[in-house]
Tab-separated table of C-alpha atoms and ligand atoms in Angstrom:
chain	number	residue	atom	x	y	z
D	1	UNK	CA	-59.921	-64.201	-81.066
D	2	UNK	CA	-60.075	-65.518	-84.593
D	3	UNK	CA	-59.763	-62.561	-86.935
D	4	UNK	CA	-57.781	-59.385	-86.279
D	5	UNK	CA	-57.014	-56.235	-88.266
D	6	UNK	CA	-53.926	-54.340	-87.089
D	7	UNK	CA	-52.852	-50.961	-88.413
D	8	UNK	CA	-49.391	-49.469	-87.973
D	9	UNK	CA	-48.845	-45.720	-88.303
D	10	UNK	CA	-46.026	-43.815	-89.961
D	11	UNK	CA	-43.693	-43.484	-86.973
D	12	UNK	CA	-44.107	-47.209	-86.244
D	13	UNK	CA	-42.591	-47.964	-89.653
D	14	UNK	CA	-40.229	-44.980	-89.872
D	15	UNK	CA	-36.972	-46.940	-90.262
D	16	UNK	CA	-35.611	-50.430	-90.913
D	17	UNK	CA	-35.374	-51.183	-87.195
D	18	UNK	CA	-38.903	-50.027	-86.637
D	19	UNK	CA	-40.301	-52.088	-89.504
D	20	UNK	CA	-38.561	-55.132	-88.059
D	21	UNK	CA	-39.982	-54.319	-84.644
D	22	UNK	CA	-43.444	-54.171	-86.190
D	23	UNK	CA	-42.881	-57.580	-87.773
D	24	UNK	CA	-42.048	-58.823	-84.275
D	25	UNK	CA	-45.281	-57.366	-82.903
D	26	UNK	CA	-47.312	-59.003	-85.655
D	27	UNK	CA	-45.685	-62.311	-84.789
D	28	UNK	CA	-46.418	-61.840	-81.109
D	29	UNK	CA	-50.025	-60.663	-81.326
D	30	UNK	CA	-51.417	-62.134	-84.528
D	31	UNK	CA	-54.661	-64.082	-84.541
D	32	UNK	CA	-55.215	-67.189	-86.706
D	33	UNK	CA	-56.420	-64.741	-89.387
D	34	UNK	CA	-54.693	-61.377	-89.438
D	35	UNK	CA	-54.706	-58.448	-91.841
D	36	UNK	CA	-52.071	-55.728	-91.464
D	37	UNK	CA	-52.729	-52.179	-92.649
D	38	UNK	CA	-49.795	-49.828	-93.009
D	39	UNK	CA	-49.197	-46.083	-93.440
D	40	UNK	CA	-46.353	-44.436	-95.313
D	41	UNK	CA	-43.011	-44.131	-93.509
D	42	UNK	CA	-43.139	-41.079	-91.250
D	43	UNK	CA	-42.923	-37.758	-93.053
D	44	UNK	CA	-43.192	-39.255	-96.542
D	45	UNK	CA	-46.779	-38.193	-97.244
D	46	UNK	CA	-46.005	-34.638	-96.126
D	47	UNK	CA	-43.006	-34.504	-98.435
D	48	UNK	CA	-44.960	-35.927	-101.372
D	49	UNK	CA	-47.635	-33.321	-100.858
D	50	UNK	CA	-45.098	-30.534	-100.690
D	51	UNK	CA	-43.266	-31.794	-103.773
D	52	UNK	CA	-46.484	-32.140	-105.766
D	53	UNK	CA	-47.303	-28.495	-105.073
D	54	UNK	CA	-43.780	-27.291	-105.799
D	55	UNK	CA	-43.768	-29.231	-109.043
D	56	UNK	CA	-47.008	-27.686	-110.240
D	57	UNK	CA	-45.548	-24.287	-109.415
D	58	UNK	CA	-42.533	-24.876	-111.603
D	59	UNK	CA	-39.928	-26.995	-109.796
D	60	UNK	CA	-37.431	-28.256	-112.376
D	61	UNK	CA	-36.520	-31.823	-113.277
D	62	UNK	CA	-33.336	-31.720	-111.230
D	63	UNK	CA	-35.213	-31.042	-108.015
D	64	UNK	CA	-37.752	-33.738	-108.889
D	65	UNK	CA	-34.898	-36.167	-109.397
D	66	UNK	CA	-33.217	-35.295	-106.147
D	67	UNK	CA	-36.517	-35.685	-104.308
D	68	UNK	CA	-37.076	-39.133	-105.805
D	69	UNK	CA	-33.470	-40.009	-105.000
D	70	UNK	CA	-34.069	-39.178	-101.352
D	71	UNK	CA	-37.068	-41.542	-101.248
D	72	UNK	CA	-35.043	-44.164	-103.086
D	73	UNK	CA	-32.273	-44.116	-100.496
D	74	UNK	CA	-34.658	-44.254	-97.584
D	75	UNK	CA	-36.691	-47.209	-98.896
D	76	UNK	CA	-33.880	-49.174	-100.526
D	77	UNK	CA	-31.796	-49.160	-97.370
D	78	UNK	CA	-34.665	-50.878	-95.569
D	79	UNK	CA	-35.141	-53.306	-98.447
D	80	UNK	CA	-31.437	-54.202	-98.355
D	81	UNK	CA	-31.559	-54.881	-94.638
D	82	UNK	CA	-34.501	-57.226	-95.084
D	83	UNK	CA	-32.602	-59.131	-97.761
D	84	UNK	CA	-29.696	-59.520	-95.330
D	85	UNK	CA	-32.125	-61.085	-92.877
D	86	UNK	CA	-33.255	-63.583	-95.480
D	87	UNK	CA	-36.457	-61.828	-96.573
D	88	UNK	CA	-37.568	-61.501	-100.177
D	89	UNK	CA	-35.930	-58.848	-102.329
D	90	UNK	CA	-38.357	-56.032	-103.088
D	91	UNK	CA	-35.772	-53.599	-104.471
D	92	UNK	CA	-36.990	-53.983	-108.068
D	93	UNK	CA	-40.555	-53.302	-106.978
D	94	UNK	CA	-39.429	-50.154	-105.163
D	95	UNK	CA	-37.415	-49.018	-108.186
D	96	UNK	CA	-40.402	-49.516	-110.473
D	97	UNK	CA	-42.638	-47.477	-108.168
D	98	UNK	CA	-40.080	-44.673	-107.978
D	99	UNK	CA	-39.787	-44.619	-111.772
D	100	UNK	CA	-43.555	-44.225	-111.976
D	101	UNK	CA	-43.499	-41.440	-109.367
D	102	UNK	CA	-40.796	-39.549	-111.236
D	103	UNK	CA	-42.808	-39.728	-114.451
D	104	UNK	CA	-45.971	-38.396	-112.892
D	105	UNK	CA	-44.087	-35.546	-111.208
D	106	UNK	CA	-42.434	-34.586	-114.456
D	107	UNK	CA	-45.865	-34.754	-116.086
D	108	UNK	CA	-47.295	-32.372	-113.479
D	109	UNK	CA	-44.400	-29.991	-114.002
D	110	UNK	CA	-45.145	-29.873	-117.739
D	111	UNK	CA	-48.847	-29.315	-117.275
D	112	UNK	CA	-48.238	-26.854	-114.439
D	113	UNK	CA	-51.442	-27.936	-112.801
D	114	UNK	CA	-52.210	-30.147	-109.843
D	115	UNK	CA	-55.713	-31.562	-109.770
D	116	UNK	CA	-57.099	-33.321	-106.685
D	117	UNK	CA	-56.950	-36.515	-108.723
D	118	UNK	CA	-53.265	-36.208	-109.586
D	119	UNK	CA	-52.464	-35.185	-106.016
D	120	UNK	CA	-54.072	-38.404	-104.743
D	121	UNK	CA	-52.011	-40.320	-107.256
D	122	UNK	CA	-48.797	-38.728	-106.000
D	123	UNK	CA	-49.736	-39.206	-102.329
D	124	UNK	CA	-50.431	-42.892	-102.911
D	125	UNK	CA	-46.714	-43.614	-103.304
D	126	UNK	CA	-45.978	-43.245	-99.590
D	127	UNK	CA	-48.058	-46.271	-98.675
D	128	UNK	CA	-47.209	-48.174	-101.869
D	129	UNK	CA	-43.493	-47.894	-101.123
D	130	UNK	CA	-43.909	-48.954	-97.526
D	131	UNK	CA	-46.244	-51.954	-97.839
D	132	UNK	CA	-43.790	-54.186	-99.778
D	133	UNK	CA	-41.157	-53.531	-97.115
D	134	UNK	CA	-43.367	-54.602	-94.250
D	135	UNK	CA	-44.644	-57.587	-96.194
D	136	UNK	CA	-41.078	-58.738	-96.874
D	137	UNK	CA	-40.152	-58.141	-93.231
D	138	UNK	CA	-42.983	-60.436	-92.138
D	139	UNK	CA	-41.667	-63.113	-94.460
D	140	UNK	CA	-38.163	-62.659	-93.108
D	141	UNK	CA	-39.611	-63.618	-89.745
D	142	UNK	CA	-41.275	-66.696	-91.161
D	143	UNK	CA	-44.782	-65.360	-91.813
D	144	UNK	CA	-45.844	-65.756	-95.449
D	145	UNK	CA	-47.237	-62.469	-96.712
D	146	UNK	CA	-48.478	-60.653	-99.811
D	147	UNK	CA	-49.159	-56.934	-100.135
D	148	UNK	CA	-52.085	-55.128	-101.758
D	149	UNK	CA	-53.067	-51.544	-102.408
D	150	UNK	CA	-56.334	-50.612	-100.733
D	151	UNK	CA	-58.017	-50.859	-104.111
D	152	UNK	CA	-56.501	-54.247	-104.937
D	153	UNK	CA	-57.692	-55.452	-101.547
D	154	UNK	CA	-61.194	-54.388	-102.580
D	155	UNK	CA	-61.794	-50.938	-101.075
D	156	UNK	CA	-63.850	-48.998	-103.604
D	157	UNK	CA	-64.795	-45.364	-103.016
D	158	UNK	CA	-66.680	-42.554	-104.706
D	159	UNK	CA	-64.625	-40.215	-106.894
D	160	UNK	CA	-64.315	-37.442	-104.353
D	161	UNK	CA	-60.516	-37.172	-104.615
D	162	UNK	CA	-58.794	-36.050	-101.441
D	163	UNK	CA	-61.544	-37.248	-99.136
D	164	UNK	CA	-63.169	-40.195	-100.806
D	165	UNK	CA	-65.885	-42.197	-99.085
D	166	UNK	CA	-66.062	-45.971	-99.313
D	167	UNK	CA	-68.933	-47.635	-101.152
D	168	UNK	CA	-69.491	-50.116	-98.376
D	169	UNK	CA	-71.585	-52.772	-100.089
D	170	UNK	CA	-69.331	-53.098	-103.071
D	171	UNK	CA	-66.284	-52.930	-100.808
D	172	UNK	CA	-67.639	-55.691	-98.618
D	173	UNK	CA	-68.187	-57.946	-101.591
D	174	UNK	CA	-64.770	-57.316	-103.123
D	175	UNK	CA	-62.685	-57.364	-99.964
D	176	UNK	CA	-64.177	-60.676	-98.929
D	177	UNK	CA	-63.557	-62.095	-102.365
D	178	UNK	CA	-59.917	-60.987	-102.379
D	179	UNK	CA	-58.824	-61.398	-98.782
D	180	UNK	CA	-60.853	-64.232	-97.270
D	181	UNK	CA	-59.217	-66.982	-99.346
D	182	UNK	CA	-55.791	-65.560	-98.493
D	183	UNK	CA	-56.152	-65.269	-94.762
D	184	UNK	CA	-55.281	-68.855	-93.996
D	185	UNK	CA	-51.563	-69.295	-93.919
D	186	UNK	CA	-50.701	-65.807	-95.086
D	187	UNK	CA	-50.819	-62.285	-93.699
D	188	UNK	CA	-52.004	-59.707	-96.218
D	189	UNK	CA	-50.424	-56.264	-95.851
D	190	UNK	CA	-52.767	-53.591	-97.196
D	191	UNK	CA	-51.872	-49.946	-97.827
D	192	UNK	CA	-53.879	-47.632	-95.602
D	193	UNK	CA	-55.196	-44.259	-96.748
D	194	UNK	CA	-55.509	-45.110	-100.440
D	195	UNK	CA	-58.232	-46.858	-102.392
D	196	UNK	CA	-59.751	-46.499	-105.854
D	197	UNK	CA	-63.003	-45.384	-107.401
D	198	UNK	CA	-65.241	-47.553	-109.556
D	199	UNK	CA	-63.105	-46.759	-112.571
D	200	UNK	CA	-60.012	-47.922	-110.709
D	201	UNK	CA	-58.523	-44.440	-110.338
D	202	UNK	CA	-56.534	-43.950	-107.148
D	203	UNK	CA	-58.343	-42.052	-104.383
D	204	UNK	CA	-57.378	-41.160	-100.812
D	205	UNK	CA	-59.546	-41.147	-97.720
D	206	UNK	CA	-58.123	-37.874	-96.347
D	207	UNK	CA	-54.889	-37.231	-94.450
D	208	UNK	CA	-54.403	-39.575	-91.536
D	209	UNK	CA	-56.886	-41.951	-93.159
D	210	UNK	CA	-55.045	-45.237	-92.583
D	211	UNK	CA	-56.964	-45.738	-89.352
D	212	UNK	CA	-60.131	-45.415	-91.353
D	213	UNK	CA	-58.878	-48.027	-93.861
D	214	UNK	CA	-58.299	-50.445	-90.995
D	215	UNK	CA	-61.787	-49.851	-89.650
D	216	UNK	CA	-63.343	-50.342	-93.097
D	217	UNK	CA	-61.491	-53.634	-93.556
D	218	UNK	CA	-62.332	-54.744	-90.023
D	219	UNK	CA	-66.015	-54.028	-90.591
D	220	UNK	CA	-66.374	-55.752	-93.950
D	221	UNK	CA	-64.344	-58.759	-92.796
D	222	UNK	CA	-66.349	-59.050	-89.544
D	223	UNK	CA	-63.102	-58.935	-87.586
D	224	UNK	CA	-63.168	-59.660	-83.875
D	225	UNK	CA	-61.069	-56.600	-83.092
D	226	UNK	CA	-59.358	-53.681	-84.824
D	227	UNK	CA	-56.054	-52.526	-83.357
D	228	UNK	CA	-54.558	-49.139	-84.148
D	229	UNK	CA	-50.856	-49.131	-83.310
D	230	UNK	CA	-49.303	-45.680	-83.060
D	231	UNK	CA	-46.637	-43.973	-80.981
D	232	UNK	CA	-48.634	-43.065	-77.882
D	233	UNK	CA	-49.939	-45.245	-75.081
D	234	UNK	CA	-53.579	-44.674	-75.966
D	235	UNK	CA	-56.158	-41.940	-75.760
D	236	UNK	CA	-55.303	-39.634	-72.880
D	237	UNK	CA	-57.511	-37.885	-70.352
D	238	UNK	CA	-56.206	-34.558	-71.569
D	239	UNK	CA	-53.374	-32.904	-73.473
D	240	UNK	CA	-50.163	-33.877	-71.621
D	241	UNK	CA	-48.410	-30.743	-72.809
D	242	UNK	CA	-50.928	-28.744	-70.764
D	243	UNK	CA	-51.599	-30.969	-67.775
D	244	UNK	CA	-48.729	-33.119	-66.642
D	245	UNK	CA	-50.711	-35.820	-64.866
D	246	UNK	CA	-52.708	-36.698	-67.982
D	247	UNK	CA	-53.155	-40.474	-68.112
D	248	UNK	CA	-54.299	-43.206	-70.468
D	249	UNK	CA	-58.036	-43.918	-70.577
D	250	UNK	CA	-58.631	-47.674	-70.232
D	251	UNK	CA	-62.095	-47.950	-71.752
D	252	UNK	CA	-64.155	-45.566	-73.856
D	253	UNK	CA	-67.489	-45.923	-75.613
D	254	UNK	CA	-67.734	-45.337	-79.361
D	255	UNK	CA	-69.646	-42.121	-78.734
D	256	UNK	CA	-67.028	-40.791	-76.353
D	257	UNK	CA	-64.219	-41.727	-78.703
D	258	UNK	CA	-65.935	-39.954	-81.579
D	259	UNK	CA	-66.411	-36.797	-79.548
D	260	UNK	CA	-62.744	-36.869	-78.582
D	261	UNK	CA	-61.508	-37.551	-82.090
D	262	UNK	CA	-63.506	-34.646	-83.464
D	263	UNK	CA	-62.267	-32.409	-80.690
D	264	UNK	CA	-58.693	-32.849	-81.652
D	265	UNK	CA	-57.313	-35.786	-79.671
D	266	UNK	CA	-55.094	-36.630	-82.615
D	267	UNK	CA	-54.720	-40.290	-81.786
D	268	UNK	CA	-57.505	-41.578	-84.029
D	269	UNK	CA	-58.844	-40.392	-87.344
D	270	UNK	CA	-62.396	-39.217	-86.545
D	271	UNK	CA	-64.013	-41.449	-89.159
D	272	UNK	CA	-62.469	-44.616	-87.741
D	273	UNK	CA	-65.159	-45.266	-85.202
D	274	UNK	CA	-68.176	-45.369	-87.478
D	275	UNK	CA	-67.575	-48.630	-89.364
D	276	UNK	CA	-66.493	-50.324	-86.143
D	277	UNK	CA	-69.513	-49.034	-84.269
D	278	UNK	CA	-71.907	-50.242	-86.928
D	279	UNK	CA	-70.626	-53.774	-86.484
D	280	UNK	CA	-69.920	-53.500	-82.751
D	281	UNK	CA	-66.247	-54.360	-83.267
D	282	UNK	CA	-63.949	-53.302	-80.406
D	283	UNK	CA	-61.141	-50.920	-81.379
D	284	UNK	CA	-57.920	-50.935	-79.408
D	285	UNK	CA	-55.331	-48.146	-79.537
D	286	UNK	CA	-51.821	-49.300	-78.650
D	287	UNK	CA	-48.237	-48.078	-78.637
D	288	UNK	CA	-45.691	-49.783	-80.900
D	289	UNK	CA	-42.924	-48.518	-78.633
D	290	UNK	CA	-44.557	-49.714	-75.412
D	291	UNK	CA	-46.463	-52.855	-76.352
D	292	UNK	CA	-46.812	-54.004	-72.767
D	293	UNK	CA	-49.212	-51.159	-72.137
D	294	UNK	CA	-52.747	-52.397	-72.897
D	295	UNK	CA	-53.732	-49.069	-74.442
D	296	UNK	CA	-57.282	-47.769	-74.769
D	297	UNK	CA	-60.174	-50.066	-75.596
D	298	UNK	CA	-63.164	-48.589	-77.422
D	299	UNK	CA	-66.396	-50.554	-77.158
D	300	UNK	CA	-70.127	-50.013	-77.427
D	301	UNK	CA	-70.943	-50.244	-73.750
D	302	UNK	CA	-68.724	-48.980	-71.006
D	303	UNK	CA	-70.323	-50.722	-68.026
D	304	UNK	CA	-66.941	-50.918	-66.395
D	305	UNK	CA	-66.778	-47.167	-66.179
D	306	UNK	CA	-67.477	-45.382	-62.955
D	307	UNK	CA	-66.174	-42.006	-64.007
D	308	UNK	CA	-68.614	-39.333	-65.095
D	309	UNK	CA	-66.074	-37.422	-67.140
D	310	UNK	CA	-63.537	-39.334	-69.203
D	311	UNK	CA	-61.528	-36.575	-70.786
D	312	UNK	CA	-60.977	-32.860	-71.077
D	313	UNK	CA	-59.930	-31.838	-74.536
D	314	UNK	CA	-58.549	-28.519	-75.658
D	315	UNK	CA	-58.858	-27.306	-79.211
D	316	UNK	CA	-56.835	-24.306	-80.234
D	317	UNK	CA	-56.609	-22.337	-83.465
D	318	UNK	CA	-60.264	-21.507	-83.518
D	319	UNK	CA	-62.166	-18.239	-83.725
D	320	UNK	CA	-65.405	-17.147	-82.110
D	321	UNK	CA	-67.887	-15.284	-84.315
D	322	UNK	CA	-70.643	-13.240	-82.858
D	323	UNK	CA	-73.639	-12.269	-84.961
D	324	UNK	CA	-75.930	-9.845	-83.198
D	325	UNK	CA	-78.743	-7.337	-83.590
D	326	UNK	CA	-82.112	-6.778	-81.914
D	327	UNK	CA	-83.627	-7.083	-85.377
D	328	UNK	CA	-82.934	-10.822	-85.195
D	329	UNK	CA	-85.527	-11.330	-82.469
D	330	UNK	CA	-88.470	-13.349	-83.648
D	331	UNK	CA	-87.360	-13.331	-87.276
D	332	UNK	CA	-87.410	-16.853	-88.700
D	333	UNK	CA	-84.614	-17.997	-90.950
D	334	UNK	CA	-81.691	-15.999	-89.549
D	335	UNK	CA	-79.858	-19.081	-88.285
D	336	UNK	CA	-80.419	-20.847	-91.561
D	337	UNK	CA	-78.981	-17.897	-93.486
D	338	UNK	CA	-75.930	-17.877	-91.221
D	339	UNK	CA	-75.298	-21.572	-91.790
D	340	UNK	CA	-75.945	-21.391	-95.521
D	341	UNK	CA	-73.604	-18.439	-95.963
D	342	UNK	CA	-70.836	-20.330	-94.175
D	343	UNK	CA	-71.550	-23.599	-95.969
D	344	UNK	CA	-71.300	-21.881	-99.334
D	345	UNK	CA	-67.770	-20.846	-98.412
D	346	UNK	CA	-67.036	-24.413	-97.377
D	347	UNK	CA	-66.469	-23.317	-93.790
D	348	UNK	CA	-66.873	-25.912	-91.118
D	349	UNK	CA	-68.727	-24.911	-87.954
D	350	UNK	CA	-67.315	-26.420	-84.760
D	351	UNK	CA	-69.761	-25.049	-82.208
D	352	UNK	CA	-73.048	-23.144	-82.214
D	353	UNK	CA	-75.023	-21.352	-79.579
D	354	UNK	CA	-78.003	-19.030	-79.451
D	355	UNK	CA	-79.554	-17.644	-76.321
D	356	UNK	CA	-83.343	-17.600	-76.092
D	357	UNK	CA	-83.421	-13.805	-76.397
D	358	UNK	CA	-82.441	-14.528	-80.015
D	359	UNK	CA	-80.485	-11.273	-80.184
D	360	UNK	CA	-77.278	-13.078	-81.016
D	361	UNK	CA	-75.884	-16.261	-82.491
D	362	UNK	CA	-72.344	-17.399	-81.759
D	363	UNK	CA	-70.435	-19.863	-83.844
D	364	UNK	CA	-66.907	-21.197	-83.601
D	365	UNK	CA	-64.897	-21.933	-86.751
D	366	UNK	CA	-61.300	-22.824	-87.473
D	367	UNK	CA	-59.063	-19.779	-87.165
D	368	UNK	CA	-57.946	-19.969	-90.789
D	369	UNK	CA	-61.585	-19.603	-91.875
D	370	UNK	CA	-62.450	-16.664	-89.621
D	371	UNK	CA	-61.907	-13.784	-92.000
D	372	UNK	CA	-63.706	-15.439	-94.864
D	373	UNK	CA	-66.555	-16.293	-92.516
D	374	UNK	CA	-66.943	-12.704	-91.366
D	375	UNK	CA	-66.898	-11.449	-94.943
D	376	UNK	CA	-69.504	-13.978	-96.017
D	377	UNK	CA	-71.784	-13.049	-93.137
D	378	UNK	CA	-71.412	-9.304	-93.631
D	379	UNK	CA	-72.233	-9.758	-97.279
D	380	UNK	CA	-75.259	-11.917	-96.502
D	381	UNK	CA	-76.789	-9.483	-94.028
D	382	UNK	CA	-75.469	-6.180	-95.317
D	383	UNK	CA	-77.969	-3.351	-95.412
D	384	UNK	CA	-81.002	-5.169	-94.055
D	385	UNK	CA	-82.007	-4.294	-90.535
D	386	UNK	CA	-81.710	-7.750	-89.103
D	387	UNK	CA	-78.115	-8.312	-88.103
D	388	UNK	CA	-76.326	-5.219	-86.850
D	389	UNK	CA	-72.907	-6.570	-86.082
D	390	UNK	CA	-70.638	-9.428	-87.047
D	391	UNK	CA	-67.561	-9.583	-84.832
D	392	UNK	CA	-64.923	-12.145	-84.234
D	393	UNK	CA	-62.279	-12.991	-81.715
D	394	UNK	CA	-59.262	-15.089	-82.609
D	395	UNK	CA	-57.386	-15.763	-79.438
D	396	UNK	CA	-59.722	-18.397	-78.097
D	397	UNK	CA	-59.813	-22.121	-77.397
D	398	UNK	CA	-62.597	-24.662	-77.060
D	399	UNK	CA	-62.565	-26.806	-73.945
D	400	UNK	CA	-64.668	-29.946	-74.267
D	401	UNK	CA	-65.601	-32.040	-71.255
D	402	UNK	CA	-66.470	-35.524	-72.497
D	403	UNK	CA	-68.066	-38.510	-70.786
D	404	UNK	CA	-71.133	-40.677	-71.371
D	405	UNK	CA	-71.597	-40.761	-67.596
D	406	UNK	CA	-72.727	-37.126	-67.742
D	407	UNK	CA	-75.950	-38.221	-69.418
D	408	UNK	CA	-78.718	-37.843	-66.877
D	409	UNK	CA	-76.319	-37.008	-64.040
D	410	UNK	CA	-77.388	-33.818	-62.310
D	411	UNK	CA	-74.966	-31.146	-61.286
D	412	UNK	CA	-72.188	-31.844	-63.797
D	413	UNK	CA	-72.497	-28.462	-65.489
D	414	UNK	CA	-72.467	-26.782	-62.083
D	415	UNK	CA	-69.267	-28.604	-61.162
D	416	UNK	CA	-67.689	-27.769	-64.512
D	417	UNK	CA	-68.324	-24.067	-64.265
D	418	UNK	CA	-67.555	-23.825	-60.555
D	419	UNK	CA	-64.158	-25.391	-61.209
D	420	UNK	CA	-63.530	-23.031	-64.105
D	421	UNK	CA	-64.599	-19.984	-62.092
D	422	UNK	CA	-62.378	-21.021	-59.177
D	423	UNK	CA	-59.472	-21.038	-61.617
D	424	UNK	CA	-60.368	-17.428	-62.367
D	425	UNK	CA	-61.291	-18.155	-65.972
D	426	UNK	CA	-63.971	-16.262	-67.829
D	427	UNK	CA	-66.275	-18.277	-70.110
D	428	UNK	CA	-67.121	-16.679	-73.454
D	429	UNK	CA	-69.614	-19.164	-74.872
D	430	UNK	CA	-71.198	-22.460	-73.863
D	431	UNK	CA	-72.817	-25.340	-75.746
D	432	UNK	CA	-74.095	-28.721	-74.717
D	433	UNK	CA	-75.643	-31.055	-77.217
D	434	UNK	CA	-78.690	-32.931	-76.038
D	435	UNK	CA	-76.757	-36.195	-76.195
D	436	UNK	CA	-75.191	-34.840	-72.991
D	437	UNK	CA	-71.931	-36.603	-73.768
D	438	UNK	CA	-70.068	-33.350	-74.231
D	439	UNK	CA	-70.152	-29.936	-72.610
D	440	UNK	CA	-68.081	-27.483	-74.614
D	441	UNK	CA	-67.202	-23.913	-73.876
D	442	UNK	CA	-64.919	-21.234	-75.194
D	443	UNK	CA	-62.296	-19.343	-73.212
D	444	UNK	CA	-59.485	-17.063	-74.256
D	445	UNK	CA	-56.336	-18.917	-75.270
D	446	UNK	CA	-54.407	-17.580	-72.336
D	447	UNK	CA	-56.857	-19.261	-69.948
D	448	UNK	CA	-57.072	-22.657	-71.665
D	449	UNK	CA	-54.356	-24.355	-69.675
D	450	UNK	CA	-55.690	-23.163	-66.317
D	451	UNK	CA	-59.225	-24.231	-67.197
D	452	UNK	CA	-58.105	-27.681	-68.369
D	453	UNK	CA	-55.989	-28.270	-65.258
D	454	UNK	CA	-58.803	-27.230	-62.956
D	455	UNK	CA	-61.252	-29.591	-64.679
D	456	UNK	CA	-58.754	-32.438	-64.731
D	457	UNK	CA	-58.307	-32.020	-60.985
D	458	UNK	CA	-62.063	-31.773	-60.377
D	459	UNK	CA	-63.134	-34.804	-62.399
D	460	UNK	CA	-60.188	-37.044	-63.099
D	461	UNK	CA	-57.289	-36.757	-60.765
D	462	UNK	CA	-58.830	-35.358	-57.653
D	463	UNK	CA	-62.441	-35.920	-56.668
Q	501	LIG	N1	-49.830	-41.449	-94.793
Q	501	LIG	C1	-51.093	-40.776	-94.701
Q	501	LIG	C2	-50.921	-39.425	-94.030
Q	501	LIG	O1	-49.854	-39.126	-93.530
Q	501	LIG	C3	-52.120	-41.600	-94.025
Q	501	LIG	C4	-51.869	-41.920	-92.578
Q	501	LIG	O2	-50.777	-41.730	-92.065
Q	501	LIG	O3	-52.797	-42.407	-91.922
Q	501	LIG	O4	-51.845	-38.676	-93.995
Q	502	MG	MG1	-49.390	-40.339	-91.095
């Protein structure tokens, strides 16, 4: 392997010892050309977000100062330890960043308003405070290193603050210009999660977006592999808090990994796969705290796989909406009105199904959106004789059965629903996309664990 991008998550860099451990891992696994992407120290982004909101709602200067002081202590203690080990002294850099953070917070408190743009600016400090520490830790272990913000490294996005999208062509050009000449003999440390728009204003890629940053860099640098280091052994066959014999999946295809990421396996940011998939770059998920475990490898083809079903995922905190009425039969445009009404409220639809009688449409949305969704739909259809009823049920969960091996294999659905029925679980709604990589269905929350265990036994740990 010649060129490697490695990303380390917040818990991996949560303390001085952990940052030094990460430096050890970089030393052990680095390729001749290595780029390191880093998140904020664990919990820091959450606290920045909370503080930004509190500030805009009137927190006073004293509480801003004590917040900044807390961050100062946490980061300076790491910086001091690195100096003791002979690494470069980044304490002035940290101080300067904290001074800047304090000013912007005070500014927000005066204005009393938090725009998405200023929130991104505040959130950027988590990664900006952490990257110099890791870079200095690498140097303390004898690996020359410089650090860059995502924007300095060349990642340019649109101006959609809070969930910016990379402008890939421009990013490719700039990243290569900045990083390629520096890869020989030095290890660049790049902040994950944050980038900048064409005007150079700080943007973020969405919470948890450091994985995505690593994938973007890997893709534009034509890396041989992208490694995502976190605090779990890899992507698991199911939720271990529900099914105790959940185990690590060795190999997944990009499609399977995407399905799982969207369905709430929180190991990977859902957008991570796309840039890697486009370039066919393998992604490996590994555990900082158990580096001897090989983790999960995500590749384009999974010839090695002989299992039909790779994982059973459970997504809670969702609500099932039922839109019904005999007046819907044969009337074109009902589905489109349902989707438009929800889209206008910015409500994300997780699952859709309509039987061929056309007398009802079911959709699943996040639980927090349920009431707004029902209101929007009632308003849309009120009075007309098309939809008679809009109902919703909150105590439900989606179970998704995922595996590329299901494609074209007969009898999988029969096995799925036989197993679920044998566990005495009632199914409320079913959907299977025609990609056949995922069969999803809805059950009541109380039944989710039993359904998942039964399926895990049927497809993964039994049969
Ligand atoms: N620090 C950011 C967050 O907590 C990005 C990340 O961790 O990937 O959302
Ligand atoms: Mg994080």
